[in-house]
Coordinates of C-alpha atoms in Angstrom, one line a residue:
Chain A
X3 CA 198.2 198.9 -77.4
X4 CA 200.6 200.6 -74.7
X5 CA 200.9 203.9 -74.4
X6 CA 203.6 203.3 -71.6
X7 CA 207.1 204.6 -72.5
X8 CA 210.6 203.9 -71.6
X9 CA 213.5 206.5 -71.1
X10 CA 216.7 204.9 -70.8
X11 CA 218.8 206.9 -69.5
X12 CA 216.7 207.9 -66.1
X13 CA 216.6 203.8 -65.7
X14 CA 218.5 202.2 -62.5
X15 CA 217.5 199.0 -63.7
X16 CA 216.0 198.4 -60.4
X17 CA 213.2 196.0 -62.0
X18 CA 210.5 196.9 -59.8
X19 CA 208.6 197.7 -62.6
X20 CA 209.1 194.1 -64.0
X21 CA 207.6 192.7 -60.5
X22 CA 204.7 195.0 -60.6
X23 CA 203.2 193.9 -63.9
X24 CA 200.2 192.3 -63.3
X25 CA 200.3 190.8 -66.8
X26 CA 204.4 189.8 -66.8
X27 CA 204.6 192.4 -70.2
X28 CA 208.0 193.7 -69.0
X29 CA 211.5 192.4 -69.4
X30 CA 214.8 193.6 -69.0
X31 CA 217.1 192.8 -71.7
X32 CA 220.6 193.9 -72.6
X33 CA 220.5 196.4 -69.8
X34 CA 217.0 197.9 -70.9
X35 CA 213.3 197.3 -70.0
X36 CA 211.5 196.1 -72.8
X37 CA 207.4 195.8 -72.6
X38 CA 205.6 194.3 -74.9
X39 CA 202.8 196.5 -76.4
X40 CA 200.4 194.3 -77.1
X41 CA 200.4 192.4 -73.6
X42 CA 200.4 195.6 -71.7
X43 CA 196.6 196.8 -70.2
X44 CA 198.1 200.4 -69.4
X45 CA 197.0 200.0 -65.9
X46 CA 200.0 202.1 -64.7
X47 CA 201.3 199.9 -62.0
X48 CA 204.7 200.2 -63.5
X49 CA 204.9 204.0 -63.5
X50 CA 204.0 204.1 -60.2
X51 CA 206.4 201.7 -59.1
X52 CA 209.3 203.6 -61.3
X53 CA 210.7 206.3 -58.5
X54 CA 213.0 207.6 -61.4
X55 CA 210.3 209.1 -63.9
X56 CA 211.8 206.5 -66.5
X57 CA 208.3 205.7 -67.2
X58 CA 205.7 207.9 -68.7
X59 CA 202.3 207.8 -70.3
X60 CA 201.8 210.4 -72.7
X61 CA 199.3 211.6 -74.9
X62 CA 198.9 214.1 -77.4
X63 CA 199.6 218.0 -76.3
X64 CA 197.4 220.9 -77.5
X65 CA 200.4 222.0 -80.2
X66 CA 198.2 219.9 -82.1
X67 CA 195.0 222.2 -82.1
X68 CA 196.6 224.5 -84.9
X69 CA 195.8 222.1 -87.5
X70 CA 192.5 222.5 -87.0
X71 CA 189.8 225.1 -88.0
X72 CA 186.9 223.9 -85.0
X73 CA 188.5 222.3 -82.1
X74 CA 186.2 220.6 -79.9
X75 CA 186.9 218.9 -76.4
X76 CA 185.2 216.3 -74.8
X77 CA 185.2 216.6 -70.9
X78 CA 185.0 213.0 -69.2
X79 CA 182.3 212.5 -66.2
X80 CA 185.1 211.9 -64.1
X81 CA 186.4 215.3 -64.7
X82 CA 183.4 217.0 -63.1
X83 CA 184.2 215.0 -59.6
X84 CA 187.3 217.2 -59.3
X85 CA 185.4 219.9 -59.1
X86 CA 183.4 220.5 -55.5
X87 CA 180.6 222.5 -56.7
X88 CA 178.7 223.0 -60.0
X89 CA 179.7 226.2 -59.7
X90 CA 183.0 225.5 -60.1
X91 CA 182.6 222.7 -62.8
X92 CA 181.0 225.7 -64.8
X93 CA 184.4 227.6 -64.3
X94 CA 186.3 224.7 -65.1
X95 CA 184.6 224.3 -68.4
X96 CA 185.3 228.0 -69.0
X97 CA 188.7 227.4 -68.4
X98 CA 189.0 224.3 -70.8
X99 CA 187.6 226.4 -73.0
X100 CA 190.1 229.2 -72.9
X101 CA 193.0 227.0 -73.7
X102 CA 192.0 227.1 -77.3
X103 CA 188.5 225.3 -78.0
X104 CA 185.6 226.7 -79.6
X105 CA 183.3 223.6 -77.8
X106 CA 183.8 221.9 -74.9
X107 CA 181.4 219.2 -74.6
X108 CA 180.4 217.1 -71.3
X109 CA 180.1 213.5 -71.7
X110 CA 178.1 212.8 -68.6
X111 CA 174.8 213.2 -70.9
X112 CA 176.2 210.1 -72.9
X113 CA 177.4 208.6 -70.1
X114 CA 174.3 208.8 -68.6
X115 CA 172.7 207.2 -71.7
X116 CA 175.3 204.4 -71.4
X117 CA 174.0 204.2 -67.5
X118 CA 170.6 203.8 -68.5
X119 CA 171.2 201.1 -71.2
X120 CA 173.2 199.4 -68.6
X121 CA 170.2 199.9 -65.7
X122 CA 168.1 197.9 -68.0
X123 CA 170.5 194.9 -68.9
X124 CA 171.1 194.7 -65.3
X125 CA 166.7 194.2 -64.7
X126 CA 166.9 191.8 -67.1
X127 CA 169.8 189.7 -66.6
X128 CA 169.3 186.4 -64.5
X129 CA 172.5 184.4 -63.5
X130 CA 175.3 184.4 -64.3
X131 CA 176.2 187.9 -64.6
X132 CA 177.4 190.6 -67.1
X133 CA 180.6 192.5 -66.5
X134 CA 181.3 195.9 -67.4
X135 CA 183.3 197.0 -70.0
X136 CA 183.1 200.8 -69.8
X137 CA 186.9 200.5 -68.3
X138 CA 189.4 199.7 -70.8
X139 CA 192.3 198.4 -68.3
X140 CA 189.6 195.3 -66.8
X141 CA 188.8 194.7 -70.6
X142 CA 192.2 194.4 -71.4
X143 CA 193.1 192.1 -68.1
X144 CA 189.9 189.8 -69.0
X145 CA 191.2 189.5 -72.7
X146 CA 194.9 188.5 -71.2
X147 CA 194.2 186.5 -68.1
X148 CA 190.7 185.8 -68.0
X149 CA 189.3 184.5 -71.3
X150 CA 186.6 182.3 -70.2
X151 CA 184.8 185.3 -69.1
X152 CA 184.5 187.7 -72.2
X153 CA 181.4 185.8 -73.3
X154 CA 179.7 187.7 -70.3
X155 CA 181.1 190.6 -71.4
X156 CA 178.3 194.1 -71.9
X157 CA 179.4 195.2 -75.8
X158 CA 182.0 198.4 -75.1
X159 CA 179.7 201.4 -75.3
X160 CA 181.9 204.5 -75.1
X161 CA 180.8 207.6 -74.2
X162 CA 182.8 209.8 -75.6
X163 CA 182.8 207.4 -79.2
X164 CA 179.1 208.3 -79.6
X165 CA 179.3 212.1 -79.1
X166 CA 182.3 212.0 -81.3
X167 CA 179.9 210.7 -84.0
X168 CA 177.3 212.9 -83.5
X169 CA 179.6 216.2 -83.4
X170 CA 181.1 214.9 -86.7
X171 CA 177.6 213.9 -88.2
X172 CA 176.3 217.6 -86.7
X173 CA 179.8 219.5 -88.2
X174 CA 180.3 217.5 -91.9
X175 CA 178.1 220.1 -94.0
X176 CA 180.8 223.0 -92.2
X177 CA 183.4 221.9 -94.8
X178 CA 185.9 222.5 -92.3
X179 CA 188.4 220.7 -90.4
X180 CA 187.1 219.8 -87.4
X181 CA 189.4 218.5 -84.6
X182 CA 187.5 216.6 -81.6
X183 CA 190.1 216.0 -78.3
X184 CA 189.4 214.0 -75.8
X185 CA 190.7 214.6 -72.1
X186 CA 191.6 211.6 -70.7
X187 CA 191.3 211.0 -66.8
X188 CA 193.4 207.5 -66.9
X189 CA 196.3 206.3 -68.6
X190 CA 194.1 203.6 -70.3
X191 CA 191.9 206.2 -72.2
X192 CA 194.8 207.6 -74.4
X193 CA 194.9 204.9 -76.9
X194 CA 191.8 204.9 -77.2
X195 CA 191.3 207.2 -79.9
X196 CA 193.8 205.6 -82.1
X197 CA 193.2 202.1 -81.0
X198 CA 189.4 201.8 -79.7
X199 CA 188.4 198.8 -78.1
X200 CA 185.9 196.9 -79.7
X201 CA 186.3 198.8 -82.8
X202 CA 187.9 199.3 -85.7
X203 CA 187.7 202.8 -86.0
X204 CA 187.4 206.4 -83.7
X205 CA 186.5 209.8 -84.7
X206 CA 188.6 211.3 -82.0
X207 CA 191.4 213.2 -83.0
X208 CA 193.5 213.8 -80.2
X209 CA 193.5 212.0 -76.4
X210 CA 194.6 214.8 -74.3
X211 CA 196.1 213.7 -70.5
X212 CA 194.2 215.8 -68.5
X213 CA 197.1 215.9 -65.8
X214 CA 199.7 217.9 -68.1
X215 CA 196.6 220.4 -68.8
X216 CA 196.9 221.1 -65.0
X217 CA 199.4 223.7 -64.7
X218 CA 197.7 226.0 -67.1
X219 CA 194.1 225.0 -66.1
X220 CA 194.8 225.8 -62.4
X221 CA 196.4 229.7 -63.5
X222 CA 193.5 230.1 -65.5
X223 CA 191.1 229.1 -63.0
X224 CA 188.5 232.0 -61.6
X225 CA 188.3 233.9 -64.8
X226 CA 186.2 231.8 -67.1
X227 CA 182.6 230.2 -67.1
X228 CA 181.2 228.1 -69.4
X229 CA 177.0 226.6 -68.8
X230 CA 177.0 223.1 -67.9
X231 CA 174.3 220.9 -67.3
X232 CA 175.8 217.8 -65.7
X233 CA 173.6 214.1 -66.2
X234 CA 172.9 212.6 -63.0
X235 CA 173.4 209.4 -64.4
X236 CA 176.7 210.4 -66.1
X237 CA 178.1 211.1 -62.7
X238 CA 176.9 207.5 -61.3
X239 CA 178.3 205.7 -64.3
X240 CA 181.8 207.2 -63.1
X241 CA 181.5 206.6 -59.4
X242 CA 181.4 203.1 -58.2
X243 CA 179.9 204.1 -55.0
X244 CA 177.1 205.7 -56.7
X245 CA 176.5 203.1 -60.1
X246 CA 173.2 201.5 -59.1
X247 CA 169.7 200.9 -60.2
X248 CA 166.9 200.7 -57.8
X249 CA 165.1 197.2 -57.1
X250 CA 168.5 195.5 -58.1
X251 CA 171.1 196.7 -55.7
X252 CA 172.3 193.5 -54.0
X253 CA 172.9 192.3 -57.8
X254 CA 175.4 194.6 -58.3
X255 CA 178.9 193.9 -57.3
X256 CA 181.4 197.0 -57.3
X257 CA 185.1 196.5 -57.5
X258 CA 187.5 198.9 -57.9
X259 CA 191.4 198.2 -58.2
X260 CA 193.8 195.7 -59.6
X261 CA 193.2 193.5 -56.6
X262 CA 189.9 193.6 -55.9
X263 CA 188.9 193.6 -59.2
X264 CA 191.3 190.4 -60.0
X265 CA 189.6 188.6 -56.7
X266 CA 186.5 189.1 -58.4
X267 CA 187.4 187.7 -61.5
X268 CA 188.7 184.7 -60.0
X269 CA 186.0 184.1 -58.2
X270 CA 183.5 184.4 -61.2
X271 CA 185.5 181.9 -63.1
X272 CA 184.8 179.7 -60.6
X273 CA 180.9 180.5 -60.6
X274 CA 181.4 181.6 -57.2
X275 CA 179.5 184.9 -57.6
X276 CA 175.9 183.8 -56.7
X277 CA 173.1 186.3 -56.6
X278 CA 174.7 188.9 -58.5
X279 CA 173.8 189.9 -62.2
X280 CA 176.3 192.8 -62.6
X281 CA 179.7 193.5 -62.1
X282 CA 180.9 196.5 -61.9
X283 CA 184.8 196.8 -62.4
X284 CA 187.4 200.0 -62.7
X285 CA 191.3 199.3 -62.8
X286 CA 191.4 203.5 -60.8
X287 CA 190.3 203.5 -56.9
X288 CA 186.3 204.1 -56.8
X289 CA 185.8 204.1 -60.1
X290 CA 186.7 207.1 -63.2
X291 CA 186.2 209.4 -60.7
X292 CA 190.1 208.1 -59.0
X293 CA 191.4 208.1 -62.3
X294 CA 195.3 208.1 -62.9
X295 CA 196.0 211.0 -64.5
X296 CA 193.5 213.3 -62.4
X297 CA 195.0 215.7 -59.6
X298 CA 192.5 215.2 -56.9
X299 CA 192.3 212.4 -54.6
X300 CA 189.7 209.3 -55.5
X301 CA 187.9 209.3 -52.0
X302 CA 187.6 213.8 -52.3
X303 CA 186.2 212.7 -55.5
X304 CA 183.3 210.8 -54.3
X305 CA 182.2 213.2 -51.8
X306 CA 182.3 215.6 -54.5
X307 CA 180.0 213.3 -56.6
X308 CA 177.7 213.0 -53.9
X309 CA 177.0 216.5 -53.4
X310 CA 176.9 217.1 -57.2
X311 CA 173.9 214.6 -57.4
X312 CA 171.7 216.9 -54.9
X313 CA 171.7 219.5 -57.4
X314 CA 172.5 218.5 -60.8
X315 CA 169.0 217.6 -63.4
X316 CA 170.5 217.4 -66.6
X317 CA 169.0 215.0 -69.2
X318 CA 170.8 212.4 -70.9
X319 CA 171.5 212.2 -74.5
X320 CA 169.4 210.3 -77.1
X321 CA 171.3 207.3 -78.0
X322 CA 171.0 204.3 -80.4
X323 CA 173.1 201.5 -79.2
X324 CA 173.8 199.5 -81.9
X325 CA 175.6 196.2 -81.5
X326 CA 179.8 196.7 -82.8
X327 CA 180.0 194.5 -85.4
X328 CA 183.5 194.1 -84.4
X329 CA 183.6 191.0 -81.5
X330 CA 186.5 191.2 -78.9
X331 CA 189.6 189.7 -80.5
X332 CA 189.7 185.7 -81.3
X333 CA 192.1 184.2 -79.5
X334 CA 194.4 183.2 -82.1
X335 CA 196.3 180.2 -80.5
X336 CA 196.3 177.7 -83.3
X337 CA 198.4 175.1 -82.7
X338 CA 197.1 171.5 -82.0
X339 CA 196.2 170.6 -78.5
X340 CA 198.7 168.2 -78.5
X341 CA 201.6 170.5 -79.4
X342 CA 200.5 172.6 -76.7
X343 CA 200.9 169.9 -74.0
X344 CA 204.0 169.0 -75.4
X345 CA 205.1 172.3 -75.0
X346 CA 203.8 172.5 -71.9
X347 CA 205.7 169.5 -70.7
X348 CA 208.9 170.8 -72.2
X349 CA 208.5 174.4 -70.6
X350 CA 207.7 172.6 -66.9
X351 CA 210.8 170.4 -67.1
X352 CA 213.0 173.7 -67.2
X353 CA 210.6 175.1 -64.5
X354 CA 211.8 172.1 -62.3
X355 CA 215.7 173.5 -62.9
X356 CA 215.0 176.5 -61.3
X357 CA 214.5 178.0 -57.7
X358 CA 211.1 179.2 -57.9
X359 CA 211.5 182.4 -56.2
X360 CA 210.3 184.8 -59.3
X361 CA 213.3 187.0 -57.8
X362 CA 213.1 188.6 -61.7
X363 CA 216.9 189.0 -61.4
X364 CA 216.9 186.9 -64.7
X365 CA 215.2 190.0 -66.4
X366 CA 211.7 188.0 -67.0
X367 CA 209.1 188.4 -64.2
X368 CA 209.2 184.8 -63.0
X369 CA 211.1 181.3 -63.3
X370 CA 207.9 180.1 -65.6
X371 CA 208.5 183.1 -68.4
X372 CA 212.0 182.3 -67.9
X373 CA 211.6 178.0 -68.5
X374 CA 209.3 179.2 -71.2
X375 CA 212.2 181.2 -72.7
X376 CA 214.7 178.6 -71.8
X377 CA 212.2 175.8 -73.9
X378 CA 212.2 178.0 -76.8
X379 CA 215.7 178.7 -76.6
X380 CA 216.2 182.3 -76.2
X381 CA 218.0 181.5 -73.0
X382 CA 219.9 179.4 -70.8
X383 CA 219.8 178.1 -67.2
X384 CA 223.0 180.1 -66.8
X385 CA 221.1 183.3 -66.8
X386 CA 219.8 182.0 -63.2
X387 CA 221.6 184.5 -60.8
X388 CA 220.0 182.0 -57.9
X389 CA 221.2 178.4 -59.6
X390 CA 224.8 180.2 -60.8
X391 CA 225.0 181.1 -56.7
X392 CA 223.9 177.9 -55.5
X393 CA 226.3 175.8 -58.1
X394 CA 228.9 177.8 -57.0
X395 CA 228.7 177.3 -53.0
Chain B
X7 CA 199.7 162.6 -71.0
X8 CA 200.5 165.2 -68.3
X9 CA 199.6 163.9 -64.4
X10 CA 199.7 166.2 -61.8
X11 CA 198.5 165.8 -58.1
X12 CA 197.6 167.8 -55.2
X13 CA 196.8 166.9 -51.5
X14 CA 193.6 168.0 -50.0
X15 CA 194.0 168.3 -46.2
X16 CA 190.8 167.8 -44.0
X17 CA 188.8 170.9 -43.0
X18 CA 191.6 173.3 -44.4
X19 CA 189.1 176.0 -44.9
X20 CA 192.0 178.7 -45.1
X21 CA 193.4 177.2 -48.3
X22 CA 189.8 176.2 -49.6
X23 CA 190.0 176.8 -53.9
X24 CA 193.9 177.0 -54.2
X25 CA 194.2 173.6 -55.8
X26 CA 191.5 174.4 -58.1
X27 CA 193.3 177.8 -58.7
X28 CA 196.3 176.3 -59.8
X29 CA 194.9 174.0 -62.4
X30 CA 192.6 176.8 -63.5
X31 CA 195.9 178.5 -64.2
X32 CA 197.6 175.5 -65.6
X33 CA 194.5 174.9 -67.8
X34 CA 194.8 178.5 -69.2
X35 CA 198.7 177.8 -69.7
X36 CA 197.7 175.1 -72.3
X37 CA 194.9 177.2 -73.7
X38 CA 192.1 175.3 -73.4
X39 CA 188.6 176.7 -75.2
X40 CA 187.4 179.3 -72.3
X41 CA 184.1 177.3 -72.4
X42 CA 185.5 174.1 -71.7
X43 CA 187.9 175.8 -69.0
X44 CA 184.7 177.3 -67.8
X45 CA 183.2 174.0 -67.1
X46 CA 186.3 172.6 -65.9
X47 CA 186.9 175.3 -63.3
X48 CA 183.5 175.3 -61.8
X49 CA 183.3 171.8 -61.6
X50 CA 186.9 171.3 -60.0
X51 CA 186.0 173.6 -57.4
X52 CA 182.7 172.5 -56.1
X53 CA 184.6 168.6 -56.1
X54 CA 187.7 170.4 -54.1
X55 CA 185.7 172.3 -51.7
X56 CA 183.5 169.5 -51.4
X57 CA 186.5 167.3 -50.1
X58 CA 187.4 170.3 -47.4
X59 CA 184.0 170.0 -45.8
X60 CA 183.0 166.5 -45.8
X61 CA 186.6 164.1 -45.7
X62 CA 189.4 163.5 -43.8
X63 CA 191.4 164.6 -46.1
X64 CA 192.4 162.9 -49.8
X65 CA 194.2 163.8 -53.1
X66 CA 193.5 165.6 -56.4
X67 CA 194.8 163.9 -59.4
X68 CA 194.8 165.2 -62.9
X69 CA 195.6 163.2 -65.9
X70 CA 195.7 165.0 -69.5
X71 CA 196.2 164.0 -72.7
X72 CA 195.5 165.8 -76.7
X73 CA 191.6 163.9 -76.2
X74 CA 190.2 164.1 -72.6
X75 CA 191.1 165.7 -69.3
X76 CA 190.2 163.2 -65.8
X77 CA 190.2 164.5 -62.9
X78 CA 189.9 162.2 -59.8
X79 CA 188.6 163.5 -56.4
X80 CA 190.1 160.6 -53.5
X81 CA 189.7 161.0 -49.7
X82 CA 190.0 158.8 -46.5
X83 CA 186.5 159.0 -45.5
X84 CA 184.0 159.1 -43.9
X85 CA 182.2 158.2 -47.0
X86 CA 178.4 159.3 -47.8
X87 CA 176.0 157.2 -46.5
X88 CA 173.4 157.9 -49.6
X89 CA 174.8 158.7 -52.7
X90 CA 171.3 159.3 -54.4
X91 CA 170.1 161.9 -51.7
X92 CA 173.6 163.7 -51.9
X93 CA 172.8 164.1 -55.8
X94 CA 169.8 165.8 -55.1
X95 CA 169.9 169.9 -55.3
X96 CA 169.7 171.3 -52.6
X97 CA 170.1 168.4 -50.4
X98 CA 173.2 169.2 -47.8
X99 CA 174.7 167.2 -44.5
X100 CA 177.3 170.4 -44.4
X101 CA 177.5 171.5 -40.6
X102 CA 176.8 174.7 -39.4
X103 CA 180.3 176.1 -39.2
X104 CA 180.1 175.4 -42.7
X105 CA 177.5 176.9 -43.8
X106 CA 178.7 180.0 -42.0
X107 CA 181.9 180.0 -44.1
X108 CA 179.1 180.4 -46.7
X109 CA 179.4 176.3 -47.9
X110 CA 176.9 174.0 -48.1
X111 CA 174.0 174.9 -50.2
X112 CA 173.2 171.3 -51.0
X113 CA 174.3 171.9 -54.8
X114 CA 177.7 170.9 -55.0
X115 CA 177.7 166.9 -56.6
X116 CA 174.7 167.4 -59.0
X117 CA 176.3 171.5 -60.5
X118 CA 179.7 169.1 -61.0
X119 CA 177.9 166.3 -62.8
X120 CA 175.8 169.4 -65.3
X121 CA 179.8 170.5 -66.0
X122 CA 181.1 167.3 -66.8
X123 CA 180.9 165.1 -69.9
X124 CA 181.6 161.8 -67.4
X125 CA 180.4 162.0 -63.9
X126 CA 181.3 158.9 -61.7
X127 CA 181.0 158.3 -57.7
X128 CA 182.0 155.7 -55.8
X129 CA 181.5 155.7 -51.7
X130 CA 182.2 153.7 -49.0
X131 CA 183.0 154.2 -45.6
X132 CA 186.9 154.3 -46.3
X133 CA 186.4 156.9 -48.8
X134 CA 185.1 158.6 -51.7
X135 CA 185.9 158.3 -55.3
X136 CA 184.6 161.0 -57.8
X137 CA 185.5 160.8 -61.2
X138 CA 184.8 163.5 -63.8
X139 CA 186.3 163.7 -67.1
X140 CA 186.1 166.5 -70.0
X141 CA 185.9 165.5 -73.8
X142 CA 189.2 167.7 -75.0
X143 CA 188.4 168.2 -78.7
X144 CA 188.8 171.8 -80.8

């Protein structure tokens, strides 16, 4: 589901958003973008392409927290790579704190968990490989453009679902309304709580963008503390650079970003990823750590991570993974195989009308959306500002 | 029935997979079963790459219809002199800038005869004629 949204009014109907799209979800239409929810992976490619703020990815805001009596917020690992010290994750949790939670909770302890479940899939695994699933934007892509590789998928294990269940399991006897808000370091994460992956249902509340929490986190800095005990493995788990298990390094394949992670994709449909049993795959630049919505840069982020894992000892949580019951979605395409070649003839003859140049100055991303819309006759060859030009001269 | 064809030029390492890739994407345009395109995919490539290394050269065809999917593998030679050693795994003739490019492990003809519901071969010295063909049933 896409938390991307669309203000009309700051548009310049540019369409570099439109070319962006790594999954062709946007369309311009009557003078307005349209994206269709349910293709978009809210990678953010298209708000960082829009120069004119007219795209935005929010989440909730913390108005919200006066509905509840115990509010609660879950701190992602990634959050503790902005910080450069432990020291100074301890402030930052203070400071969390102080914007109106009675809890703040670090995940890296059940990230850590997820690491080690992970560390011992990977020991096991022979060829081909598993692929990770711990970032929603690569699950998304592999559902939409890479279906022949969800078998190999690891079952989504979310950190931050599995302390959610254990705070509400810990806080049902309270009899009080207890309000659990997760801080989101990418785009991705903040439809999560409504619309889990893998799942049909979340106990988070709230998914918070950690980037509008900025302004009043950085005034507040300096004047709160909070003890934190960070998971080693927590950290790892949100560092590409870091994520490995010992004896089985070579197996593991990192890739982080759109491209890179898309190459690798490619090439594991192809079987070309010999020798390796793992893949290890975030949409953000080196992993959660670079996530979108967080203020620091990706590569300070990993230094800070590396430095963090001289010092911190804490102990991961005690987790029972437990097998969703809830597969990835079926691929519902049920028309007969030989409708869909007939379509597929009928949408290539259109194709063969038009330039080829996926110029998008039609309003769909290229001429093959556009002979697909053409063949099911939501448009005509006259919306071709190429062919119009060239019939003319 | 849907035909396509693609031409395979000889030793054109820099566009080694891009056939492949393009009926990997036409394959997921008709929506194959992702097993079956799994199969297809894997198989395709190792025949395409394959043709790069060892030919002069050929042509990809692909013929579908609602019941089976053929893909035929054509080039101009030089033919393999022993079919039945080049379908043993492991067993490669690949030259060495080859194998630097990271080809040639000697497993290509018997991985795309496990992938393949039909596996035929045909060589001679004017060429070589592989055949595979995929049952398309739901």
């Amino acid at each position: 589901m896409s938390v991307v949204t669309y203000t009309l009014a700051k548009c310049q109907k540019c369409m570099k958003c439109l070319r962006v799209c790594p999954v062709e979800a946007i369309t311009m239409k009557d003078e307005r973008v349209r994206i269709n929810k349910s293709r978009c992976i809210n990678c953010g490619k298209c708000i960082d392409s829009c120069v004119h703020q007219g795209l935005q990815a929010k989440g909730s805001t913390l108005a919200e927290l006066e509905y509840y009596d115990v509010k609660i917020a879950l701190v992602p690992s990634a959050l503790l790579a902005a910080a450069s010290t432990v020291d100074q994750i301890e402030e930052l949790f203070g400071t969390i704190k102080s914007l109106g939670f009675d809890e703040v909770v670090d995940l890296s302890p059940y990230d850590g968990a997820v690491a080690n479940e992970l560390y011992g899939m990977i020991s096991d695994q022979k060829e081909p490989y598993l692929i990770s699933s711990f970032c929603p934007v690569v699950n998304r892509l592999i559902e939409v453009k890479y279906p022949m590789l969800l078998e190999y998928m690891v079952p989504p294990y979310r950190s931050a679902e599995l302390a959610s269940r254990r705070i509400r399991e810990e806080t049902v006897k309270l009899n009080q309304k207890v309000g659990i808000f997760l801080l989101c370091e990418c785009i991705a994460k903040l439809p999560t709580s409504k619309y889990p992956y893998g799942d049909t249902s979340s106990e988070i509340d709230h998914a918070l963008s950690i980037v509008d929490l900025f302004p009043r986190i950085s005034k507040e800095m300096g004047n709160h503390r909070e003890s934190v005990d960070p998971s080693p493995d927590g950290l790892k788990l949100a560092s590409s650079a870091h994520f490995t298990t010992k004896g089985h390094e070579s197996h593991i394949l990192r890739a982080d970003g759109l491209e890179k992670v898309q190459l690798a994709l490619d090439l594991a449909e192809f079987g070309q990823l010999k020798g390796r049993h793992y893949l290890h795959l975030s949409n953000c630049i080196n992993g959660c750590v670079g996530g979108n919505l967080l203020w620091g840069n990706p590569f300070e982020a990993t230094q800070h991570v590396s430095e963090h894992l001289k010092t911190v000892r804490g102990t991961n949580a005690q987790v029972v993974f437990e097998a969703s019951e809830e597969s990835l979605d079926e691929v519902n395409e049920r028309k007969s195989i030989q409708e869909r070649i007939l379509e597929y003839a009928r949408v290539n003859a259109q194709l063969e009308q038009l330039p080829g140049y996926d110029c998008g100055a039609c309003g769909f991303a290229s001429c093959r959306m556009m002979a697909e819309e053409i063949a099911a006759g939501r448009a005509t060859l006259e919306n071709c500002r190429i062919r119009n030009h060239e019939v003319k001269s | 029935m849907i035909e396509q064809r693609y031409a395979i030029g000889h030793a054109d390492y820099a566009n080694a997979g891009k056939v492949s890739s393009q009926i990997k994407s036409f394959l997921k345009q008709i929506g194959l079963d992702p097993t079956l395109l799994r199969r297809i995919a894997v198989a395709c490539y190792e025949a395409e790459i394959n043709m790069i290394i060892h030919s002069y050269g050929g042509e990809i065809t692909l013929a579908m219809d609602e019941n089976s999917l053929d893909l035929n593998f054509k080039d101009n030679g030089p033919g393999i002199p022993d079919v039945e050693k080049a379908m043993t795994p492991g067993w490669s003739t690949a030259s060495e800038k080859a194998r630097e490019f990271g080809f040639g492990a000697g497993m290509g003809l018997p991985n795309i005869k496990r992938m393949a519901d039909t596996f035929e071969i045909q060589s001679t010295q004017s060429g070589t004629h592989v055949h595979i063909a995929f049952k398309v049933n739901e």
